[in-house]
mmCIF file of C-alpha atoms in Angstrom:
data_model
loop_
_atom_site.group_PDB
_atom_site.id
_atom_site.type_symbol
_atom_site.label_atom_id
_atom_site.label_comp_id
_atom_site.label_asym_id
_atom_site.label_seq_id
_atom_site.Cartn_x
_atom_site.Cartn_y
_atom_site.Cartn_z
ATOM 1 C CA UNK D 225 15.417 15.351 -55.975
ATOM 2 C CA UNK D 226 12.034 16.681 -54.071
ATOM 3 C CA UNK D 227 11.027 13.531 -54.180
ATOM 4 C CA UNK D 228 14.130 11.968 -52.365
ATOM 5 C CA UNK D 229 14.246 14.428 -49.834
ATOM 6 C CA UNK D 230 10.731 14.093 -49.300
ATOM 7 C CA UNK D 231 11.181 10.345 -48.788
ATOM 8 C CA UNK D 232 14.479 10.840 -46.394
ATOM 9 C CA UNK D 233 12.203 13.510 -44.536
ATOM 10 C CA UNK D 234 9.445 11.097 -43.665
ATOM 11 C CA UNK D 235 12.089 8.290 -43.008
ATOM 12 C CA UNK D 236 13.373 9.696 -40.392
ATOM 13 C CA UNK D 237 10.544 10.952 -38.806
ATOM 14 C CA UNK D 238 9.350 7.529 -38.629
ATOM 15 C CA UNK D 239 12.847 6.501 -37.133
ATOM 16 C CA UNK D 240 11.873 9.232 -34.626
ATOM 17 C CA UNK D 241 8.517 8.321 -33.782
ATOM 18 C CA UNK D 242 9.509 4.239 -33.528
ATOM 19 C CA UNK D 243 12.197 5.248 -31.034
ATOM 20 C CA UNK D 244 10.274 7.548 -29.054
ATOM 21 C CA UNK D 245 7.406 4.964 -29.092
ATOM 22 C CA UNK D 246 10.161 2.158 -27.929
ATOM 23 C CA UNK D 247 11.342 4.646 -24.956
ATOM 24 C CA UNK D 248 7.501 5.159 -23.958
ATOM 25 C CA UNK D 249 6.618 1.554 -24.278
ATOM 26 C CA UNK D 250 10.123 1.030 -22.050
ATOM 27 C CA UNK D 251 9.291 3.067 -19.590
ATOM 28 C CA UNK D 252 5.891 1.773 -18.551
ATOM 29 C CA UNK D 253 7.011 -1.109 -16.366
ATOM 30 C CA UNK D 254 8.376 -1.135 -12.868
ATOM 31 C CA UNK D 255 11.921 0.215 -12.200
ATOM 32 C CA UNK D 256 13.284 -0.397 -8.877
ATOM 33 C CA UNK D 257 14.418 3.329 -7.543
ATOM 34 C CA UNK D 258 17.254 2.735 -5.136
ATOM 35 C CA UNK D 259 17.045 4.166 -1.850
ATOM 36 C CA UNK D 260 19.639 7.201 0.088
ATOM 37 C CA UNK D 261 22.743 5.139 0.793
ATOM 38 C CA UNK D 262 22.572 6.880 4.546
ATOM 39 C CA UNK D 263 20.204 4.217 5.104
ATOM 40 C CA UNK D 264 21.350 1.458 7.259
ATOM 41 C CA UNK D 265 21.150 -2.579 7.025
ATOM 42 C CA UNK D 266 18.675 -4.193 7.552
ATOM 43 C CA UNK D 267 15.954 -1.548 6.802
ATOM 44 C CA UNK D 268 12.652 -1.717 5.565
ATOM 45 C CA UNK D 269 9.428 0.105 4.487
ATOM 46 C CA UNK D 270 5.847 -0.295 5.237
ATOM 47 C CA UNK D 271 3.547 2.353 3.963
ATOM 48 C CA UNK D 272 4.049 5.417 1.196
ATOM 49 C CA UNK D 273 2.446 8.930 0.277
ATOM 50 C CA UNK D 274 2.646 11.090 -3.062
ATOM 51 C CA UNK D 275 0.972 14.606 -3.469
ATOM 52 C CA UNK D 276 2.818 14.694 -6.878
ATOM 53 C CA UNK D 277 5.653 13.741 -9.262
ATOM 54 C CA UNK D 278 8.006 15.693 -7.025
ATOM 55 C CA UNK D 279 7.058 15.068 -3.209
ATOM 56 C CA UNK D 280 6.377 11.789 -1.338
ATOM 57 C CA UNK D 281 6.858 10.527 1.792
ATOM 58 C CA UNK D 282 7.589 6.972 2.690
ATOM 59 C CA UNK D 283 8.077 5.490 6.373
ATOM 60 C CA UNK D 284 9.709 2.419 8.320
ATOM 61 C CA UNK D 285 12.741 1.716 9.842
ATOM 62 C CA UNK D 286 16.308 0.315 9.741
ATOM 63 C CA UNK D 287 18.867 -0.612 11.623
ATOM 64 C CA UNK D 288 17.121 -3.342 12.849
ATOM 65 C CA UNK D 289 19.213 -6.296 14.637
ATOM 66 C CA UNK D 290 18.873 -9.209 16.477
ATOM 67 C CA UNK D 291 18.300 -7.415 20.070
ATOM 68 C CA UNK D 292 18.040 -4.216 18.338
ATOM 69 C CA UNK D 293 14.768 -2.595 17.608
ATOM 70 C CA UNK D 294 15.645 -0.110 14.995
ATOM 71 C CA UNK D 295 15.455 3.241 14.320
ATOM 72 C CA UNK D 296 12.421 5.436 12.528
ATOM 73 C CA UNK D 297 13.292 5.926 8.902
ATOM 74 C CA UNK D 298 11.496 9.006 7.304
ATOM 75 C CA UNK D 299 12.290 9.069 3.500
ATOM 76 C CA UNK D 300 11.341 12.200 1.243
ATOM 77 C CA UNK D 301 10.789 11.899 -2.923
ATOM 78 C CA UNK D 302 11.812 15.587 -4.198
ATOM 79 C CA UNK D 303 11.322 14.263 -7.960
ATOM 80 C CA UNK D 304 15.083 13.166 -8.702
ATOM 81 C CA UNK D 305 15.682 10.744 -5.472
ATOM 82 C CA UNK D 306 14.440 9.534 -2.087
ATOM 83 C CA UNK D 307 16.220 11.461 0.739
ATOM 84 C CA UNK D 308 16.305 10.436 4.411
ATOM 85 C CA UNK D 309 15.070 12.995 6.522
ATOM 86 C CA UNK D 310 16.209 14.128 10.174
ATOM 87 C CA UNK D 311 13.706 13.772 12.690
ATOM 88 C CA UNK D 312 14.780 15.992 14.625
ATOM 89 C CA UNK D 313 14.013 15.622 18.570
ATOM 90 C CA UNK D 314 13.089 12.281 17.849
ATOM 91 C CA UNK D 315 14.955 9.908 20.144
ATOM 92 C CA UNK D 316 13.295 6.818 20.459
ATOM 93 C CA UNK D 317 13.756 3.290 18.855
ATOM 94 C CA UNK D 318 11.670 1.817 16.808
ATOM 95 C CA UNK D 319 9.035 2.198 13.440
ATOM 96 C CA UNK D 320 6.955 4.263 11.895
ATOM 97 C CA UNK D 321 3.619 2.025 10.803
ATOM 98 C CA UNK D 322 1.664 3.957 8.821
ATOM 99 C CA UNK D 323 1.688 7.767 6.954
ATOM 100 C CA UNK D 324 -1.349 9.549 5.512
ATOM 101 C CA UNK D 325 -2.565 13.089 4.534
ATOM 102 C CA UNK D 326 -5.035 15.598 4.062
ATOM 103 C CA UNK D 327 -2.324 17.954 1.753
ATOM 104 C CA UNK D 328 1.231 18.522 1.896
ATOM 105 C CA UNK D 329 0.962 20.710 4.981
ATOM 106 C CA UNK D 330 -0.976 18.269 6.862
ATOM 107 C CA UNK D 331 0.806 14.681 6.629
ATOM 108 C CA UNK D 332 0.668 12.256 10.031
ATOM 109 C CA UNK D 333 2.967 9.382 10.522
ATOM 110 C CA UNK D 334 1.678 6.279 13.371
ATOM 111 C CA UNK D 335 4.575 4.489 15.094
ATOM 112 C CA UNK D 336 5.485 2.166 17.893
ATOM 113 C CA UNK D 337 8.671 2.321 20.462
ATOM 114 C CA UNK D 338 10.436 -0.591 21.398
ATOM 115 C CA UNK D 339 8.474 -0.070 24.765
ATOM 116 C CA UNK D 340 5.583 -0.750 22.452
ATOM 117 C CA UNK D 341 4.497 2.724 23.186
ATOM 118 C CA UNK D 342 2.377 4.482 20.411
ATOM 119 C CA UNK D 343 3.966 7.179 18.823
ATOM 120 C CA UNK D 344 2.401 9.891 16.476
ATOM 121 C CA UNK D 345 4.500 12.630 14.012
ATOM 122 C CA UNK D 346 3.002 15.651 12.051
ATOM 123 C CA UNK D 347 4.541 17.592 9.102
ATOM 124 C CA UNK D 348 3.602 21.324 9.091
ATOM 125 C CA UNK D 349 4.725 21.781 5.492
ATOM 126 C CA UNK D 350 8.105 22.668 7.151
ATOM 127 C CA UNK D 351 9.494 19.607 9.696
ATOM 128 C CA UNK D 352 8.348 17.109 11.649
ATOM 129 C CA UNK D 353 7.251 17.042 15.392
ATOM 130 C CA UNK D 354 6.038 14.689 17.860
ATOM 131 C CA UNK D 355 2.091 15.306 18.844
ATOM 132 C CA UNK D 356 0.661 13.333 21.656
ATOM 133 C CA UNK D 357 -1.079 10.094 20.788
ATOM 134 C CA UNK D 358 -4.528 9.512 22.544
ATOM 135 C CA UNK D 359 -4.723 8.251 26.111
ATOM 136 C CA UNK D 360 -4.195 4.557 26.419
ATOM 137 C CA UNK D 361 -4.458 3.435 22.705
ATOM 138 C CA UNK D 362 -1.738 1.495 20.678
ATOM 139 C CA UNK D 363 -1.421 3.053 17.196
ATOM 140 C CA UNK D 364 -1.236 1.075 13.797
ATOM 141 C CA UNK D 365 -2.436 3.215 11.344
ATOM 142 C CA UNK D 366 -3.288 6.504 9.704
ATOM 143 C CA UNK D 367 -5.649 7.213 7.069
ATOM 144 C CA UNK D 368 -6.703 10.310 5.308
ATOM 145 C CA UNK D 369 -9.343 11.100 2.899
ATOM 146 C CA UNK D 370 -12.279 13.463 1.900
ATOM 147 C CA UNK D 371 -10.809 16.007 4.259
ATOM 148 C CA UNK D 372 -10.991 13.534 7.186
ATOM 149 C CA UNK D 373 -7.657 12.168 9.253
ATOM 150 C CA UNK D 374 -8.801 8.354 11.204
ATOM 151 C CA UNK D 375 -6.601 6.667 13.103
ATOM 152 C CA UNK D 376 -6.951 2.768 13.668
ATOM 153 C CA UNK D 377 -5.805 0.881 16.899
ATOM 154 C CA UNK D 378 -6.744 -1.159 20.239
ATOM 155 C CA UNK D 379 -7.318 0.148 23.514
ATOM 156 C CA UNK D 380 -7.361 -2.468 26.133
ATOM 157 C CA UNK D 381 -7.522 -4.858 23.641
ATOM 158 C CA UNK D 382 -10.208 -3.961 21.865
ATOM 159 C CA UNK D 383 -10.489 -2.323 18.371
ATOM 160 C CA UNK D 384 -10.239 1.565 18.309
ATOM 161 C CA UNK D 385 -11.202 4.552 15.489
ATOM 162 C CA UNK D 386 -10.468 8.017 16.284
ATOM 163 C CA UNK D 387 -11.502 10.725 13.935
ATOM 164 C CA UNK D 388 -9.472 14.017 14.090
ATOM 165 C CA UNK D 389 -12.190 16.625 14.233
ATOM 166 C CA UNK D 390 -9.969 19.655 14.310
ATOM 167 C CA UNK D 391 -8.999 20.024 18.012
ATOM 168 C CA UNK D 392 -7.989 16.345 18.753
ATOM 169 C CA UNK D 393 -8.540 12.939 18.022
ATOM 170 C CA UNK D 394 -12.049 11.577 19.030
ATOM 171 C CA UNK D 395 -13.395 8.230 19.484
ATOM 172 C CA UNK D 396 -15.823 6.579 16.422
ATOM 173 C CA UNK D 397 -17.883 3.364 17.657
ATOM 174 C CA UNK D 398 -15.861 0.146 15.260
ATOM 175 C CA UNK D 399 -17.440 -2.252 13.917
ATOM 176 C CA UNK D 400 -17.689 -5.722 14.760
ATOM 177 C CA UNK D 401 -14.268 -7.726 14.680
ATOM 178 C CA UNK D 402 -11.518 -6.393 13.384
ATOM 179 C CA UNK D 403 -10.610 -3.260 10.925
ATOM 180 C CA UNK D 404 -7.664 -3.471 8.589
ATOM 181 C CA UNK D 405 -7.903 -0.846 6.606
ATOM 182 C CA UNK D 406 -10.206 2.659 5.421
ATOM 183 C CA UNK D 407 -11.188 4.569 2.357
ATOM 184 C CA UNK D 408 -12.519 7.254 3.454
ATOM 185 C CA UNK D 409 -14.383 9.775 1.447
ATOM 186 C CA UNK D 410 -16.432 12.091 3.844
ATOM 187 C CA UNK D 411 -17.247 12.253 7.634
ATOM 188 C CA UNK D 412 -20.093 10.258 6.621
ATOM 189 C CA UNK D 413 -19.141 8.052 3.966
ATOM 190 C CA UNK D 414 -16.787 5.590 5.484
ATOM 191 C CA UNK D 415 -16.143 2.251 4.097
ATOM 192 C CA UNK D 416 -13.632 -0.125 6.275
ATOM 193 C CA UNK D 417 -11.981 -3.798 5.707
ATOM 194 C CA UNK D 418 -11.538 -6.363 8.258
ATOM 195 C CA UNK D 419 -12.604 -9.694 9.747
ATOM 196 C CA UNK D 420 -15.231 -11.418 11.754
ATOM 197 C CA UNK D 421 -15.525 -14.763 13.336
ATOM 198 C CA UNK D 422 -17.885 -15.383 10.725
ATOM 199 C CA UNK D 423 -14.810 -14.239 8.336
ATOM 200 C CA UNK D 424 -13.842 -11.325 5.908
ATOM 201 C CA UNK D 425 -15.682 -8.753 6.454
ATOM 202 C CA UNK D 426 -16.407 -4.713 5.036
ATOM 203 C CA UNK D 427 -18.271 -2.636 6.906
ATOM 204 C CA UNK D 428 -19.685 1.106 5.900
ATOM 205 C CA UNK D 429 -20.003 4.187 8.232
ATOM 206 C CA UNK D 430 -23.084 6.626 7.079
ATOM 207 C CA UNK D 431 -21.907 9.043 10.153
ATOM 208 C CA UNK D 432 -24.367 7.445 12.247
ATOM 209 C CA UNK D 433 -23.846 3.892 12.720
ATOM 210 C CA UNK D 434 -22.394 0.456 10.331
ATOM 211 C CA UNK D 435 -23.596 -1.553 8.268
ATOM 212 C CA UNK D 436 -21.442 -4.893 8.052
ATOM 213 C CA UNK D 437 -21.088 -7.441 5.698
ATOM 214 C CA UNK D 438 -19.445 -10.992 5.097
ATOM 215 C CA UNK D 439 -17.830 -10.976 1.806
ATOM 216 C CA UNK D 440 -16.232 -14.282 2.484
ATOM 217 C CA UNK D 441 -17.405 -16.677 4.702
ATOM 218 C CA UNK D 442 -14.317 -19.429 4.758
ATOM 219 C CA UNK D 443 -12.900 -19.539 8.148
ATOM 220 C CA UNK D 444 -9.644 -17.310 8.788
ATOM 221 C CA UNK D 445 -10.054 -15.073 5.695
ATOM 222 C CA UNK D 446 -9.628 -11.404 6.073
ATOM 223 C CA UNK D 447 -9.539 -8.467 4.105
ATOM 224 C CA UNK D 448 -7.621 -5.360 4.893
ATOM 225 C CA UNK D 449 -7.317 -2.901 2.026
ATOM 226 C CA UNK D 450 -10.802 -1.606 0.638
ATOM 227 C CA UNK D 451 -11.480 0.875 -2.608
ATOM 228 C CA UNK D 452 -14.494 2.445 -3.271
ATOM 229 C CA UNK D 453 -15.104 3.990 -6.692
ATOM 230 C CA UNK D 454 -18.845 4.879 -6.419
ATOM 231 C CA UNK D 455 -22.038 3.112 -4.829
ATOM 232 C CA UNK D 456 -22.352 0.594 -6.935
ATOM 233 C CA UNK D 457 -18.620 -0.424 -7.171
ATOM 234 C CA UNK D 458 -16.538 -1.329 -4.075
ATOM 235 C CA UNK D 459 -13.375 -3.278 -4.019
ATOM 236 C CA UNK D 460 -11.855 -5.293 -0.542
ATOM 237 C CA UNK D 461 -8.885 -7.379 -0.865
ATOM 238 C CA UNK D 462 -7.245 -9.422 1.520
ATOM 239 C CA UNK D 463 -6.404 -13.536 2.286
ATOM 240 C CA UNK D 464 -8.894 -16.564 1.427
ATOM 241 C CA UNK D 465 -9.379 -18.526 4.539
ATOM 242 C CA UNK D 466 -7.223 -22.073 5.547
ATOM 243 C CA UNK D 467 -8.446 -25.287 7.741
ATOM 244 C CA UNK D 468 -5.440 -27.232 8.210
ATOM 245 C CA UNK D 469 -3.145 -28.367 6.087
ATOM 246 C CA UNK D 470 1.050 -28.887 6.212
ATOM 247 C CA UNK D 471 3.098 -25.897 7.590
ATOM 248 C CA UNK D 472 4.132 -23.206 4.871
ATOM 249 C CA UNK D 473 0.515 -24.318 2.776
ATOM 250 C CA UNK D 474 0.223 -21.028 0.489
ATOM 251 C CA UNK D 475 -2.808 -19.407 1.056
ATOM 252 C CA UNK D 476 -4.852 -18.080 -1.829
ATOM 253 C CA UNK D 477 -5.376 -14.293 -2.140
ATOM 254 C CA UNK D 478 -8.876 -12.705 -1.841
ATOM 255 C CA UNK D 479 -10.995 -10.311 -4.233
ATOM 256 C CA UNK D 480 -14.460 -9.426 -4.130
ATOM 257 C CA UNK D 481 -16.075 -6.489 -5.302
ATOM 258 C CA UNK D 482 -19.401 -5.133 -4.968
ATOM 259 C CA UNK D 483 -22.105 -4.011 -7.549
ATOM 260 C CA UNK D 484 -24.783 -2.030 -5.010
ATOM 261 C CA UNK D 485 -26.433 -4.935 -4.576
ATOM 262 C CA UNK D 486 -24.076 -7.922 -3.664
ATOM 263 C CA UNK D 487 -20.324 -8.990 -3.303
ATOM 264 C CA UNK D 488 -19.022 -11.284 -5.723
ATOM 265 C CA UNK D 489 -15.805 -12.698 -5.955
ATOM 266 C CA UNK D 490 -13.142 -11.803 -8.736
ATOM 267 C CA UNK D 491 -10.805 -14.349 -10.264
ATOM 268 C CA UNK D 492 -7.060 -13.371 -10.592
ATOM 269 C CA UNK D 493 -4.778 -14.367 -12.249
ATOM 270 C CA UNK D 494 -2.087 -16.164 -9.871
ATOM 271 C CA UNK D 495 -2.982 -19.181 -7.344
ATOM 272 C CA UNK D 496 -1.687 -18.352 -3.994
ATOM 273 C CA UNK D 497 -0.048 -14.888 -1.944
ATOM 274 C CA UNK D 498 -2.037 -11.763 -0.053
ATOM 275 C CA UNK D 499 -3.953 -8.460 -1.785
ATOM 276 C CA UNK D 500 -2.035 -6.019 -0.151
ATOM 277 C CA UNK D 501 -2.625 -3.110 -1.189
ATOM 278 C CA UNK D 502 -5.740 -1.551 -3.912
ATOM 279 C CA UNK D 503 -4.861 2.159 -5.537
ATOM 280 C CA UNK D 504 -7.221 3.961 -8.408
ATOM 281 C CA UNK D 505 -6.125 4.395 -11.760
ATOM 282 C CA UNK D 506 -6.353 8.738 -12.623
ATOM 283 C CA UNK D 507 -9.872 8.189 -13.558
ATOM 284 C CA UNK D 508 -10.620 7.148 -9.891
ATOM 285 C CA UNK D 509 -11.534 3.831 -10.638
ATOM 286 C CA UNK D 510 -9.437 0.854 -10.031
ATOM 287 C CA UNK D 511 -6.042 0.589 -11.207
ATOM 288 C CA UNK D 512 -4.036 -1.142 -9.459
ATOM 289 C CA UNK D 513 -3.654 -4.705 -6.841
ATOM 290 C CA UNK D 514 -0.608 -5.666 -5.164
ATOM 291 C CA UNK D 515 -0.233 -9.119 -4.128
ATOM 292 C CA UNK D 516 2.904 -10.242 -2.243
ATOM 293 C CA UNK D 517 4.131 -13.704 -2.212
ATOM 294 C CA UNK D 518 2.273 -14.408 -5.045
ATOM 295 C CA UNK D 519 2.366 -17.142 -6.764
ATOM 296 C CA UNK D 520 0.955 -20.032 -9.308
ATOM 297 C CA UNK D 521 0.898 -23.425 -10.289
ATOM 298 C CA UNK D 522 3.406 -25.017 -12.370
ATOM 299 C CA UNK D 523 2.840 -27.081 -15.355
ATOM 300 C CA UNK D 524 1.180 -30.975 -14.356
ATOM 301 C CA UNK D 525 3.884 -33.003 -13.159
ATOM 302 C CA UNK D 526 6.556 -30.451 -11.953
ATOM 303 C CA UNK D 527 8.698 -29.985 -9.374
ATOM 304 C CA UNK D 528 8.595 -27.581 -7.249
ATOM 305 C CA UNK D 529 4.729 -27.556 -7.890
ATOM 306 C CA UNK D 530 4.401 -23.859 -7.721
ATOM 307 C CA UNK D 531 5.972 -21.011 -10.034
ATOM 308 C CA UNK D 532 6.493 -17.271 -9.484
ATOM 309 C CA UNK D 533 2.963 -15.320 -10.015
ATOM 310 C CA UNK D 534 2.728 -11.522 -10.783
ATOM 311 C CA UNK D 535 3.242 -8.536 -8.390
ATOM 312 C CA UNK D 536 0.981 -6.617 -9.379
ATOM 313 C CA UNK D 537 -2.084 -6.812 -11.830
ATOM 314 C CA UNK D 538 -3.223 -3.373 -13.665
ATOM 315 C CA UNK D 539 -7.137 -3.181 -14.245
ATOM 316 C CA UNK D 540 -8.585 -1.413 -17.197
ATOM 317 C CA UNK D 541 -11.855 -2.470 -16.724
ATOM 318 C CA UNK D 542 -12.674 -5.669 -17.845
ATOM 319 C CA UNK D 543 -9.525 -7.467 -17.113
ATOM 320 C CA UNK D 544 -6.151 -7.727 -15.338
ATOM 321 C CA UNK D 545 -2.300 -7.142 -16.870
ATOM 322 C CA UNK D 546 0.154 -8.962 -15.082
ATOM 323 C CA UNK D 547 3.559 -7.222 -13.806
ATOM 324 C CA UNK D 548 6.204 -8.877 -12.152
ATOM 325 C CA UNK D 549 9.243 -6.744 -9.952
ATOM 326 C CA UNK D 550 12.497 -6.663 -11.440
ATOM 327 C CA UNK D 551 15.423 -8.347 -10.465
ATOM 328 C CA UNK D 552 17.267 -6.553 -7.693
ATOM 329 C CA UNK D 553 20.903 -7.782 -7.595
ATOM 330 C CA UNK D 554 21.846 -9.254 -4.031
ATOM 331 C CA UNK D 555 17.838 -9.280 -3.136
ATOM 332 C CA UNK D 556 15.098 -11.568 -3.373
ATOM 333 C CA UNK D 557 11.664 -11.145 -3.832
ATOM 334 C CA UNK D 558 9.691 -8.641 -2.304
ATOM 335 C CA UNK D 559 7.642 -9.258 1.041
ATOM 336 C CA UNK D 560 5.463 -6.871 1.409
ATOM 337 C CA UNK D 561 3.818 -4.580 -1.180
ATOM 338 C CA UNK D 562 2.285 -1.170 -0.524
ATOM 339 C CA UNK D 563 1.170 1.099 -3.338
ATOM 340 C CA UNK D 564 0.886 4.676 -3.409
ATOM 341 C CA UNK D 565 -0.574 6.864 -6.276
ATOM 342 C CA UNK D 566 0.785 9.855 -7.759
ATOM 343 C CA UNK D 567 -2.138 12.366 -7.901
ATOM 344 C CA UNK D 568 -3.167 13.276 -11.256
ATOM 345 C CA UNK D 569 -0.695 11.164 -13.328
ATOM 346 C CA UNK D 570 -0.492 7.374 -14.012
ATOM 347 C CA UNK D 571 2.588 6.611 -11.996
ATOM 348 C CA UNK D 572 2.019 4.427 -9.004
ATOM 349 C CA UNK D 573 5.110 3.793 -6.023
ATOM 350 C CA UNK D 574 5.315 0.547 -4.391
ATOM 351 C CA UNK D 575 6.978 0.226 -0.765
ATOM 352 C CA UNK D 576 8.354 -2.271 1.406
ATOM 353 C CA UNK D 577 11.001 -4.803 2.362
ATOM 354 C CA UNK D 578 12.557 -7.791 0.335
ATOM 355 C CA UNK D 579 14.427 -10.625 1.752
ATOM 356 C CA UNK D 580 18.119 -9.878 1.981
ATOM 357 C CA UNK D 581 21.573 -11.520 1.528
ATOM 358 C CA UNK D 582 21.991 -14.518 4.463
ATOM 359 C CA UNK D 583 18.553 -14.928 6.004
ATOM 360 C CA UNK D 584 18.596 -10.570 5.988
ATOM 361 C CA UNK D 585 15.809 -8.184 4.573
ATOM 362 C CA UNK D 586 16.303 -4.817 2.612
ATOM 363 C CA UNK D 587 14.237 -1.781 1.986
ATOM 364 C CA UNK D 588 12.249 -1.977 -1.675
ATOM 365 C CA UNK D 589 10.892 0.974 -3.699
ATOM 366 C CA UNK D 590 9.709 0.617 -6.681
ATOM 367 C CA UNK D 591 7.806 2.697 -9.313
ATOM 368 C CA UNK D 592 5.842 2.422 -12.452
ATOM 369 C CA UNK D 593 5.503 5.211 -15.351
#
């Protein structure tokens, strides 16, 4: 009788264990997280925040139309749901670009009106508030880092960094070309992701002065999100260049990565789309690339030539795992992919906009863990 019940015992502890390990297994994919239904047609997303399983922020706009401009849409995670938030005082039409922070008390949002006026917002911790922009410069992005708030846009046409040094925003000599994106780790330790005429380009800032490099020399490739782990591994990824070809030729994405000595370039997995986005894993090393439109090559022979590719690849290391978005009902794929890590956990958000019913688009969020 001991026996049996012994047997039973350890039966259903396995039972246990199988379906917790199921549920676990389950759960480590990406779930599309719907957003507030106060959200109007036509919206979309472009850029995310997460200080923790419980608060995010994620930015763009809605209500967009054929001669409207939209409206700034200001989502908040509180750990159950996205909420919209009021912006209170905020009148304008328009988007919001681009949010980054410092901490929770300290978050900036970079938009544009439909005058094509730049447009700059700052959480206290309690609400938000309109802060002036800097004279003359149109705003496209914010990003935060080792303590350090940058700002990247154009002034008279040209390309513009401002580094907020506690009393305002003040001007940092660019490099060369064009800047995409930052990763920013200290005053001093600056790495940024652009283009050249010569082609992709990164560039580092050492507080003094940059040091620029091609890390793909094909004509028209760019890189605009940038990741580095330590000195002797940086990631940029971005779009291989294109001479020519038929209208709507996919373009291949772009990966390099450098060892302290030289960049290399990193096979993927999938044929054609755009690295938009590169997030670390907990450890602070890689962990994840986000490549919209991507896509492959179908089997010899079939028609149409190219199948979908995955979303996003997971790095562990040594090689890439392949994810795909789920299946939205009434939406199509997603256009644009921006990831944002939750601090201290394994879960990653992805933002944007997917194409809609009838030629429309939709907002996208999706998450993983």
């Amino acid at each position: 009788m001991v026996r049996r019940l012994l047997v039973a015992a350890l039966a259903v502890a396995m039972t246990i264990i199988t379906v917790m390990s199921s549920a676990a297994a389950e759960t480590q994919s990406w779930q599309h997280v719907p957003v507030p239904v106060e959200v109007r047609p036509q919206a979309g997303l472009n850029e995310a925040v997460a200080f923790g399983p419980d608060r995010a922020w994620a930015v763009g706009t809605d209500a967009v139309g054929r001669e409207a401009p939209g409206y700034p849409l200001m989502l908040r995670w509180d750990g159950t749901a996205w909420q919209r938030q009021s912006l209170s005082g905020i009148r304008w039409q328009g988007e919001l670009l681009s949010v980054a922070a410092t901490s929770p008390s300290a978050v900036w949002a970079v938009g544009r009106d439909s005058a094509g006026g730049a447009r700059l917002l700052r959480h206290d911790g309690g609400s938000w508030s309109e802060s002036r922009p800097p004279r003359g410069v149109v705003l496209t992005k914010v990003v935060a880092g080792g303590g350090e708030t940058w700002l990247i846009g154009s002034r008279d046409g040209a390309q513009v960094l401002l580094r907020r040094d506690g009393r305002g925003w003040q001007d940092v000599p660019a490099p060369p070309g064009a800047v995409y994106g930052l990763h920013i780790l200290s005053a001093d330790d600056v790495w940024a992701a652009g283009e050249t005429h010569s082609g992709a380009a990164v560039s580092h800032w050492d507080g003094d002065a940059w040091q620029q490099t091609i890390v793909h020399g094909f004509p028209r490739s760019a890189v605009g999100s940038v990741l580095a782990v330590s000195p002797t591994e940086v990631w940029a990824g971005g779009t291989d260049g294109f001479v020519g070809g038929p209208v709507g030729k996919p373009i291949p994405p772009l990966l390099v990565r450098f060892d302290g000595q030289k960049w290399s370039r990193v096979t993927m997995p999938t044929d054609f789309g755009s690295v938009t986005s590169l997030t670390p894993g907990p450890s602070g090393g890689l962990g994840w690339v986000s490549v919209a439109r991507s896509q492959k090559y179908g089997p010899p022979g079939s028609w149409p030539p190219f199948v979908p590719g995955p979303d996003f690849l997971a790095w562990n290391g040594q090689s890439f795992t392949e994810y795909s978005e789920p299946a939205v009902a009434g939406e199509g794929d997603s256009l644009r992919l921006q990831l944002a890590p939750v601090p201290g956990t394994e879960k990653v958000w992805s933002v944007g906009r997917a194409t809609g019913p009838e030629n429309t688009f939709a907002p996208r969020i999706l998450r993983y863990g």
